[in-house]
PDB file of C-alpha atoms and ligand atoms in Angstrom:
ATOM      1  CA  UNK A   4     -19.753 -79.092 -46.085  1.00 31.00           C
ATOM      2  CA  UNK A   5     -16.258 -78.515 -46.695  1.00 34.00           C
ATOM      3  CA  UNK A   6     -13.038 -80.320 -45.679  1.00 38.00           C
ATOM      4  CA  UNK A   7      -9.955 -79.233 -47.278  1.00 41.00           C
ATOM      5  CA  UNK A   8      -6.470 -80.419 -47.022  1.00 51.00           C
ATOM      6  CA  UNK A   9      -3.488 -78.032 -47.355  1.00 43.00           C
ATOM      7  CA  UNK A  10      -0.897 -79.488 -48.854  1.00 39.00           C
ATOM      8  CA  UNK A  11       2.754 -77.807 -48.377  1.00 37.00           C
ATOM      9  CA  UNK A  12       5.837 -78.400 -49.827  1.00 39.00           C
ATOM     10  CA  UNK A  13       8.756 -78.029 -47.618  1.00 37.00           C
ATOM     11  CA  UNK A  14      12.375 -77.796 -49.255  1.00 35.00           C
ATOM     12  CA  UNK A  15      14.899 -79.725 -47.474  1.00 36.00           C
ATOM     13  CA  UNK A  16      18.435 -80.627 -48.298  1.00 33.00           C
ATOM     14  CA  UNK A  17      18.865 -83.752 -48.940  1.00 32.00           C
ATOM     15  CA  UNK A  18      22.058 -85.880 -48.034  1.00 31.00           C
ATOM     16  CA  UNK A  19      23.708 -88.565 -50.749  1.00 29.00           C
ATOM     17  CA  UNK A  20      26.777 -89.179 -48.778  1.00 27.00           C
ATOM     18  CA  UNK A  21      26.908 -92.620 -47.518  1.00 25.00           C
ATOM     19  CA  UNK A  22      23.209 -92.957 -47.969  1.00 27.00           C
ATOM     20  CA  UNK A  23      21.503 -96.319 -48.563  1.00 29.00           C
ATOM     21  CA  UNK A  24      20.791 -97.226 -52.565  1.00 29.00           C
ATOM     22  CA  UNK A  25      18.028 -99.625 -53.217  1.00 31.00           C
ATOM     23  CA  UNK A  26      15.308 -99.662 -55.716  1.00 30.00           C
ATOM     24  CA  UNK A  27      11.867 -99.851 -54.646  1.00 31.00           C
ATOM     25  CA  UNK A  28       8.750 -99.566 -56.395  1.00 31.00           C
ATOM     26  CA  UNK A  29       4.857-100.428 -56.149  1.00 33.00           C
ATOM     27  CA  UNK A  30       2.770-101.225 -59.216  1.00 36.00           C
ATOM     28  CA  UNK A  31       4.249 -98.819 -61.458  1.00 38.00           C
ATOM     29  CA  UNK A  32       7.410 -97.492 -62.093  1.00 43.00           C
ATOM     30  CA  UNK A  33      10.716 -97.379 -60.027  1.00 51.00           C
ATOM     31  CA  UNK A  34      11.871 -94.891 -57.669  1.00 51.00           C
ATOM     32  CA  UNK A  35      15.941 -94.863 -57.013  1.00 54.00           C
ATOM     33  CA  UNK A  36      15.440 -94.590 -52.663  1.00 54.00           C
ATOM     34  CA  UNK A  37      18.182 -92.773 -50.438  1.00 55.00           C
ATOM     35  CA  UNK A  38      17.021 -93.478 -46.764  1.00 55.00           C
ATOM     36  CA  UNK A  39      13.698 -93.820 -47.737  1.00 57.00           C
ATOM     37  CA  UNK A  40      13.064 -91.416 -50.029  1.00 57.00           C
ATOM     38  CA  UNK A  41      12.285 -91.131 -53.319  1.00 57.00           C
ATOM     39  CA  UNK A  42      15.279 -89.414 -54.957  1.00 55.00           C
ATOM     40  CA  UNK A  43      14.886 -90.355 -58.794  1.00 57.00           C
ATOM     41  CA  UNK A  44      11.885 -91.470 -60.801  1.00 57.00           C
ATOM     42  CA  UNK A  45      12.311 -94.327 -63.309  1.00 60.00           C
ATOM     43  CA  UNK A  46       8.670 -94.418 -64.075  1.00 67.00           C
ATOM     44  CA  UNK A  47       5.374 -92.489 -63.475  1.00 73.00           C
ATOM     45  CA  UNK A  48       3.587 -94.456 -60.600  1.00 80.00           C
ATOM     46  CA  UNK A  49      -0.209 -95.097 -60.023  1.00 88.00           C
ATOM     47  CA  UNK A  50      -1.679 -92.189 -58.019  1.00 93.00           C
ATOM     48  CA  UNK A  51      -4.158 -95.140 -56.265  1.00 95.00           C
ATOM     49  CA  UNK A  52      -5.650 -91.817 -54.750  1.00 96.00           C
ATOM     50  CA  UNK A  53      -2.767 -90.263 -53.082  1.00 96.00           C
ATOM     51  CA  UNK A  54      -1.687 -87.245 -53.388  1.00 94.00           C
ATOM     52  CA  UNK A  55       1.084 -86.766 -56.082  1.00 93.00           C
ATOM     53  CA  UNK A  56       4.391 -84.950 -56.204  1.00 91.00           C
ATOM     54  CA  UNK A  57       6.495 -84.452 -59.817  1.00 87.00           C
ATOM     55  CA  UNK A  58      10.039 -85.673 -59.713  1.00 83.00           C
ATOM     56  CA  UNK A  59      11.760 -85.531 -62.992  1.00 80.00           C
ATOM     57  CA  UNK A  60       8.712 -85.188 -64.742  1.00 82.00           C
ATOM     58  CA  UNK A  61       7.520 -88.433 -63.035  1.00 85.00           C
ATOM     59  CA  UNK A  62       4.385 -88.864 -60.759  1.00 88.00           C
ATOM     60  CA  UNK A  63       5.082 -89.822 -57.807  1.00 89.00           C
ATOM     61  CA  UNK A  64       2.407 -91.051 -54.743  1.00 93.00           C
ATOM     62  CA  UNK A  65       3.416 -88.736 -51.790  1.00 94.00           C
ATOM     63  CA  UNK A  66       3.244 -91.058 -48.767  1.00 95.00           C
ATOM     64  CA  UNK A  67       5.550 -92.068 -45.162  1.00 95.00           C
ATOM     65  CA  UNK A  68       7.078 -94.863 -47.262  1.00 92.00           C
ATOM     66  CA  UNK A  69       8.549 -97.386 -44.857  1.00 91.00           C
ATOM     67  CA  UNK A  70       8.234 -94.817 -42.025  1.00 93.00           C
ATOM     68  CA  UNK A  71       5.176 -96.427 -40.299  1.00 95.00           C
ATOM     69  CA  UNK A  72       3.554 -96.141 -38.048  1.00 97.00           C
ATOM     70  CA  UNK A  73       2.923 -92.397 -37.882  1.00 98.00           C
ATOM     71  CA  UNK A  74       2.466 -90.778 -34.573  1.00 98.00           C
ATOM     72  CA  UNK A  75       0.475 -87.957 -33.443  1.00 98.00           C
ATOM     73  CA  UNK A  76      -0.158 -86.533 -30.518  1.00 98.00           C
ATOM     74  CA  UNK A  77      -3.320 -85.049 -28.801  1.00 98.00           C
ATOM     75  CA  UNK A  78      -3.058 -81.489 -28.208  1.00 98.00           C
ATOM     76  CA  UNK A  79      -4.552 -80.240 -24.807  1.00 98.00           C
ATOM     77  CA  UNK A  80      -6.628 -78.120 -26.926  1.00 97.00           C
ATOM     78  CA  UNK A  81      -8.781 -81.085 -27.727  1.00 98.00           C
ATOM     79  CA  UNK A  82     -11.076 -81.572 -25.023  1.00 98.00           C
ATOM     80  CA  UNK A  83     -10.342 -84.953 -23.315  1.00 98.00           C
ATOM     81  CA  UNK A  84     -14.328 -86.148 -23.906  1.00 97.00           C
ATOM     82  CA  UNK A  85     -13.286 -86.819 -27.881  1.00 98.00           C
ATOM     83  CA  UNK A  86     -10.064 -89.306 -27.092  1.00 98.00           C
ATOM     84  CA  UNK A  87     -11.701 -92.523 -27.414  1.00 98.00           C
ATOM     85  CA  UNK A  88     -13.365 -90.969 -30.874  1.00 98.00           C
ATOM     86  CA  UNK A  89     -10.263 -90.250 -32.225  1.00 98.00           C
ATOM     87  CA  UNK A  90      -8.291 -93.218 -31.082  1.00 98.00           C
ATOM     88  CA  UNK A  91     -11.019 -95.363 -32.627  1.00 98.00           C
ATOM     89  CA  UNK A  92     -10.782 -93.209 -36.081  1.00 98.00           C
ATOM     90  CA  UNK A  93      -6.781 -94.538 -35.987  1.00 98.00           C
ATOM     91  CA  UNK A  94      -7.917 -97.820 -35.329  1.00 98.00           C
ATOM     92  CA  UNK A  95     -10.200 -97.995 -38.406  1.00 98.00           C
ATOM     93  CA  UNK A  96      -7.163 -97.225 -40.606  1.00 98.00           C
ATOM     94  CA  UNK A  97      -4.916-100.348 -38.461  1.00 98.00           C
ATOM     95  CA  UNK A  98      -7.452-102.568 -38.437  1.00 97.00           C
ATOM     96  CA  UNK A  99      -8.677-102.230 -42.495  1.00 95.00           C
ATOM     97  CA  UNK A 100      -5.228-102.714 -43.370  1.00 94.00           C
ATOM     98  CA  UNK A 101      -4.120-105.147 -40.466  1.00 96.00           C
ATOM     99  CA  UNK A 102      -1.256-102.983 -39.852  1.00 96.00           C
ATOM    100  CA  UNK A 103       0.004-100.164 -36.756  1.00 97.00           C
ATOM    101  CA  UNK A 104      -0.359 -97.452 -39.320  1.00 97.00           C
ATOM    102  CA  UNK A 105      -1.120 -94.941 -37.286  1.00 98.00           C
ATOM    103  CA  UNK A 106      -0.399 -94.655 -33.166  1.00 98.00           C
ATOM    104  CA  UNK A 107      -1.825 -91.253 -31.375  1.00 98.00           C
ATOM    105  CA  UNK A 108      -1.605 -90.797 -27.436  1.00 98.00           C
ATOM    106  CA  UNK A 109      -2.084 -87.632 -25.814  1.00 98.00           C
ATOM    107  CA  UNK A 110       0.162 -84.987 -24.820  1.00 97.00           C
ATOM    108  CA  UNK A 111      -1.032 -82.529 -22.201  1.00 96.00           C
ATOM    109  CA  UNK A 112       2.664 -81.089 -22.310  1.00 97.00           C
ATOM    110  CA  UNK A 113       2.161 -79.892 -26.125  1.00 95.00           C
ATOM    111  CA  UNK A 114       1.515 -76.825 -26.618  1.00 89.00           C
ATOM    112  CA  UNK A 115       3.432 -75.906 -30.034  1.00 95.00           C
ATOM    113  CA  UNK A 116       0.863 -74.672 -32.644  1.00 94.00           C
ATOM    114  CA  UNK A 117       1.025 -76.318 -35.667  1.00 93.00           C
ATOM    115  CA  UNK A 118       4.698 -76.271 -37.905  1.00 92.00           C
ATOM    116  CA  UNK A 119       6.851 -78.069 -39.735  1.00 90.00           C
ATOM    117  CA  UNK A 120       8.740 -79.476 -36.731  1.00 92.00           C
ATOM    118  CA  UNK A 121       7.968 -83.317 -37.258  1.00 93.00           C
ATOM    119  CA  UNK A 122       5.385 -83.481 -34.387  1.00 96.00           C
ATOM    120  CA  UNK A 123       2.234 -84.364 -35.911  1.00 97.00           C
ATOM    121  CA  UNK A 124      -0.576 -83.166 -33.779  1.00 98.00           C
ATOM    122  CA  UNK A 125      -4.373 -82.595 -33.643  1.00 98.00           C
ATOM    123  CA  UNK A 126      -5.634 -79.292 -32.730  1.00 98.00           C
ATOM    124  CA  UNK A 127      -9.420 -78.164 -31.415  1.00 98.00           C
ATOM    125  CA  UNK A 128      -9.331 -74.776 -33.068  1.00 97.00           C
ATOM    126  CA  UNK A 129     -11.857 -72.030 -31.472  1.00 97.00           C
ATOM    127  CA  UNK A 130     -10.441 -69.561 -34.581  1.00 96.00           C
ATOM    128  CA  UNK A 131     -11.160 -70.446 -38.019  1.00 96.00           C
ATOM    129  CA  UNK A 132     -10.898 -67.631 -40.930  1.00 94.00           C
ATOM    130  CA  UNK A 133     -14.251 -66.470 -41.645  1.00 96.00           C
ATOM    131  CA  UNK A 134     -14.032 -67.000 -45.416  1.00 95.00           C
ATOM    132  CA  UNK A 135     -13.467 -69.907 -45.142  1.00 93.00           C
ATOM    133  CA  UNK A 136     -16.607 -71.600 -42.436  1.00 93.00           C
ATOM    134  CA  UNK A 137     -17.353 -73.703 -44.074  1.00 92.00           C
ATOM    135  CA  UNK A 138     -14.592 -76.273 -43.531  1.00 94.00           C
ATOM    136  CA  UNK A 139     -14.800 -78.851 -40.794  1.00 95.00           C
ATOM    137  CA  UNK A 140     -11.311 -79.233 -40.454  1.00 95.00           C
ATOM    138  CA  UNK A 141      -7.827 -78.804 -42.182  1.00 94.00           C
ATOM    139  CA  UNK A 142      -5.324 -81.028 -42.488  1.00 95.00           C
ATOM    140  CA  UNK A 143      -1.903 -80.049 -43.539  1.00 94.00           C
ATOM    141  CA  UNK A 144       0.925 -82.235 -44.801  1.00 93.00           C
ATOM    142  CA  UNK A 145       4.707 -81.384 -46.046  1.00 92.00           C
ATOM    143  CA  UNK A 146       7.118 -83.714 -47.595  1.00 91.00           C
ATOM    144  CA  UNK A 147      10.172 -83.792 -49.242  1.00 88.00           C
ATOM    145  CA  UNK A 148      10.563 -85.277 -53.041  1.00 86.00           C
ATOM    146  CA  UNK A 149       7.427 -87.682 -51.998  1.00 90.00           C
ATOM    147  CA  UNK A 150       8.134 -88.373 -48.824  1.00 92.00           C
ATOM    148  CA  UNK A 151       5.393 -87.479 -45.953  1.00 94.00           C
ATOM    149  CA  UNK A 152       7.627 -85.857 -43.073  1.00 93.00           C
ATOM    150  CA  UNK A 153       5.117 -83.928 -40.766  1.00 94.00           C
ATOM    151  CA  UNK A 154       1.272 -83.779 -40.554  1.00 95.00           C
ATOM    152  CA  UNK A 155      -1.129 -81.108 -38.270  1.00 96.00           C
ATOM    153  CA  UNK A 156      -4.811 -82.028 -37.902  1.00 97.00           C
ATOM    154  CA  UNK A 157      -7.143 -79.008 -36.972  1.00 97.00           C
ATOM    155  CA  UNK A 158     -10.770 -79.516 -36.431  1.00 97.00           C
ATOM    156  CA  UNK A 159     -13.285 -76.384 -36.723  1.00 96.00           C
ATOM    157  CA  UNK A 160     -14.713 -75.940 -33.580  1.00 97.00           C
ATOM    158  CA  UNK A 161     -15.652 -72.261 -34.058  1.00 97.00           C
ATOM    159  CA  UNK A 162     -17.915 -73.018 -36.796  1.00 97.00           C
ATOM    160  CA  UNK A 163     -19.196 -77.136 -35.974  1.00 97.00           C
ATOM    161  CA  UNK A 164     -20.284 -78.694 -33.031  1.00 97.00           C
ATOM    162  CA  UNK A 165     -19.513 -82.451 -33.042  1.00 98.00           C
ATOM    163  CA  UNK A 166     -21.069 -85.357 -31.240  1.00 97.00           C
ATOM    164  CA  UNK A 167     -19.692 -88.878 -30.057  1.00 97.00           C
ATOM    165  CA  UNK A 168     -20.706 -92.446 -30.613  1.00 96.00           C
ATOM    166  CA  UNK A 169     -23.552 -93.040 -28.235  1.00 94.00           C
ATOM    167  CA  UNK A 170     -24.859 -89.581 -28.384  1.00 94.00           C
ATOM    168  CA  UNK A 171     -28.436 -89.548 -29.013  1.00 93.00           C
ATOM    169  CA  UNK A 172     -28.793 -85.507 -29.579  1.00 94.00           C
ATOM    170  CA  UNK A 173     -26.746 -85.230 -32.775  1.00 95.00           C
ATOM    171  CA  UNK A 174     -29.302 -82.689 -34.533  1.00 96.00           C
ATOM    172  CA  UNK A 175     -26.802 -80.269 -36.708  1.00 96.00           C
ATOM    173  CA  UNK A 176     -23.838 -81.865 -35.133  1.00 97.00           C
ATOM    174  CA  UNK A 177     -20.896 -83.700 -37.130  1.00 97.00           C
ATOM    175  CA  UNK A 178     -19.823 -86.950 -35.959  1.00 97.00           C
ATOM    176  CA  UNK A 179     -16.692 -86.400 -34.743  1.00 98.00           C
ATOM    177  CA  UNK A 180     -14.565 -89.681 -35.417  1.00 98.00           C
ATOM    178  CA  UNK A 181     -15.904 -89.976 -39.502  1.00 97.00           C
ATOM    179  CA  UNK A 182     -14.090 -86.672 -39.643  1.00 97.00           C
ATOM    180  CA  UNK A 183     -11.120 -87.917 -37.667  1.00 98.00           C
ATOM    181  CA  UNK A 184     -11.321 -91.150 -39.938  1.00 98.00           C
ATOM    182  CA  UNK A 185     -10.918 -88.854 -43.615  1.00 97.00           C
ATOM    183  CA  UNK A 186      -8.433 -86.471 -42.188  1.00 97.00           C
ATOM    184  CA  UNK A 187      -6.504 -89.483 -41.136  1.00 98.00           C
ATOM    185  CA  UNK A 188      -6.899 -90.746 -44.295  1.00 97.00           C
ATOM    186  CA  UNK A 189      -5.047 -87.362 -45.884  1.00 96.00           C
ATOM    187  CA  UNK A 190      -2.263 -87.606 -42.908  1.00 97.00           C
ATOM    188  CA  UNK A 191      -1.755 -90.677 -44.319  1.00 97.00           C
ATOM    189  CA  UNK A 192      -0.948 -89.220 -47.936  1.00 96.00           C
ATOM    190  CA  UNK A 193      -4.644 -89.505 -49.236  1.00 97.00           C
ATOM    191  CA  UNK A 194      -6.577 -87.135 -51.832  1.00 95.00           C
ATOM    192  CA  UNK A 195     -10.141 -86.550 -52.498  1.00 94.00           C
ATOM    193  CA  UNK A 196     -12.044 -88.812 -54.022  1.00 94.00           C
ATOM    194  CA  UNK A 197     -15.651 -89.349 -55.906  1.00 93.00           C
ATOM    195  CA  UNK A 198     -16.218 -92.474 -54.943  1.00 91.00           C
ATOM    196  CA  UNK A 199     -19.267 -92.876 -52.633  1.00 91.00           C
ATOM    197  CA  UNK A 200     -17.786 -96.113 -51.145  1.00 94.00           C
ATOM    198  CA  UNK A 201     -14.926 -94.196 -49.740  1.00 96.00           C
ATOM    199  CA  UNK A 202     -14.223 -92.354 -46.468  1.00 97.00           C
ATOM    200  CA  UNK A 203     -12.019 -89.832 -49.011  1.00 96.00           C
ATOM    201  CA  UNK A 204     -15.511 -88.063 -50.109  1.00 94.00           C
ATOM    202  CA  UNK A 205     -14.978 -84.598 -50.063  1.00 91.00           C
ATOM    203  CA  UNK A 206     -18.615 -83.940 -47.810  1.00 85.00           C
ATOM    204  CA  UNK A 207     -19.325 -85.595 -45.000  1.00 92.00           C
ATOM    205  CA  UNK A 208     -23.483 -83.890 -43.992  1.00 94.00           C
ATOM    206  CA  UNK A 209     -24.032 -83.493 -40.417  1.00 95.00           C
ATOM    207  CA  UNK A 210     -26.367 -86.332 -38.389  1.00 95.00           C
ATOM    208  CA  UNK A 211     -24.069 -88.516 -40.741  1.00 94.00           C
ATOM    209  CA  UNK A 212     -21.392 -91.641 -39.690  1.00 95.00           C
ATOM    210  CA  UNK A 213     -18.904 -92.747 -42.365  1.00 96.00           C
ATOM    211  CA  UNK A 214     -15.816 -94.334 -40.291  1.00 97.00           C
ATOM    212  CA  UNK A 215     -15.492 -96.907 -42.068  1.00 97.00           C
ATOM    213  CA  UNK A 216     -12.617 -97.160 -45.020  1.00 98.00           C
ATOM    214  CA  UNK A 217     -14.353 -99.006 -48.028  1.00 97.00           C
ATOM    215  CA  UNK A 218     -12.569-101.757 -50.267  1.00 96.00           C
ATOM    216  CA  UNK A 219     -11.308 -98.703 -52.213  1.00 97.00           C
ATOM    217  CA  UNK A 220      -9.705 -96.809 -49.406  1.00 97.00           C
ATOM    218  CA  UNK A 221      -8.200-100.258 -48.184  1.00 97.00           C
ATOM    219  CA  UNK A 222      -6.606-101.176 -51.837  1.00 96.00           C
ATOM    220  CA  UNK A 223      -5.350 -97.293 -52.098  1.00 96.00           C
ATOM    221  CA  UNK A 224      -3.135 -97.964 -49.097  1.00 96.00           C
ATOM    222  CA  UNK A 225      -1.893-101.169 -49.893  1.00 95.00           C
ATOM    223  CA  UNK A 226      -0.024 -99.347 -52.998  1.00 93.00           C
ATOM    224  CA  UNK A 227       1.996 -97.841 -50.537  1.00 93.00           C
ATOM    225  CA  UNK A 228       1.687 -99.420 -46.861  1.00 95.00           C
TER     226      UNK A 228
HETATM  227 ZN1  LIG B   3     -10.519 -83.770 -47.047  1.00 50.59          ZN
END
């Protein structure tokens, strides 16, 4: 099974006047920051398994820099009986790093659909494009230079029924929060990884719980959080 993140970049202008100079760096290389973001590259950095943007032929780890923790919101097209699954996913990310990384409540009143409008939400999607079934959900992120500005979670539910901690009939179903728990992991600024200690495995089988970041999930962050 499938799960695929989108990854979009979004051009935005970006302001020098009167902006905020300090240099900042983690591990490798040095990044000249303007209100948070990374504006020139004195070094390539360490991917440590995020995704990557090119800045004057630098590599740069995509992330929300400083701009922690990140909030989403629960659509009303998630049905209410998954909340506690998906609050519990956040909390696997705040509690392996011992930080508020991530904060979600629900919004009833949301009804945007997913866009580059700085609300980061989580969708229950009834559609999905045939060609492409087999994903179990889709998360999309856009930045600007490197910096993480807006995130939209949607989980498959045309093409995957999920089941809950507790549930004892879980026959073909997905568990709901190890999903929750890797696309959480990409809204965060994470890629795809091998590495069968990691909630960042491309597959996650059905019957199957994996909510819990390894060691190398938990020293990926700290590069950047
Ligand atoms: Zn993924």
């Amino acid at each position: 099974m499938f799960r695929w993140i989108h990854c979009q970049r979004i051009l935005l202008p970006t302001f020098l006047v009167g902006a905020l100079l300090f240099l900042g760096g983690c591990n490798k290389g040095f990044t000249l920051k303007i209100e948070d973001q990374d504006i020139f590259a004195f070094g390539a950095q360490d991917s440590c398994n995020f995704i990557t943007a090119t800045v004057l032929s630098n590599t740069l780890r995509v992330s929300w820099k400083s701009d922690t923790p990140v909030n989403l919101v629960i659509t009303p097209s998630v049905p209410e009986e998954f909340d506690t699954e998906i609050l519990s996913a956040a909390d696997k990310w705040n509690s392996t790093l011992g930080k508020n990384l991530i904060h979600i409540t629900r919004d009833n009143s949301f009804s945007a659909p997913p866009a580059s409008d700085r609300v980061n939400a989580i969708y229950w999607s009834t559609e999905w494009d045939s060609d492409q079934a087999s994903q179990q959900a889709r998360t999309a992120i856009r930045w600007d230079v490197s910096k993480l500005l807006d995130t939209d979670i949607r989980v498959n539910a045309k093409n995957f029924i999920y089941y809950k901690n507790g549930d004892t009939n879980k026959a073909g179903k997905i568990h709901l929060e190890s999903l929750l728990v890797h696309e959480l992991g990409h809204a965060l600024g994470l890629s795809h990884i091998a590495d069968l200690a990691s909630v960042m495995q491309t597959h996650l089988k059905s019957e199957t719980s994996r909510n819990q970041p390894g060691a190398v999930d938990s020293d990926s962050l700290k590069c950047e959080y």
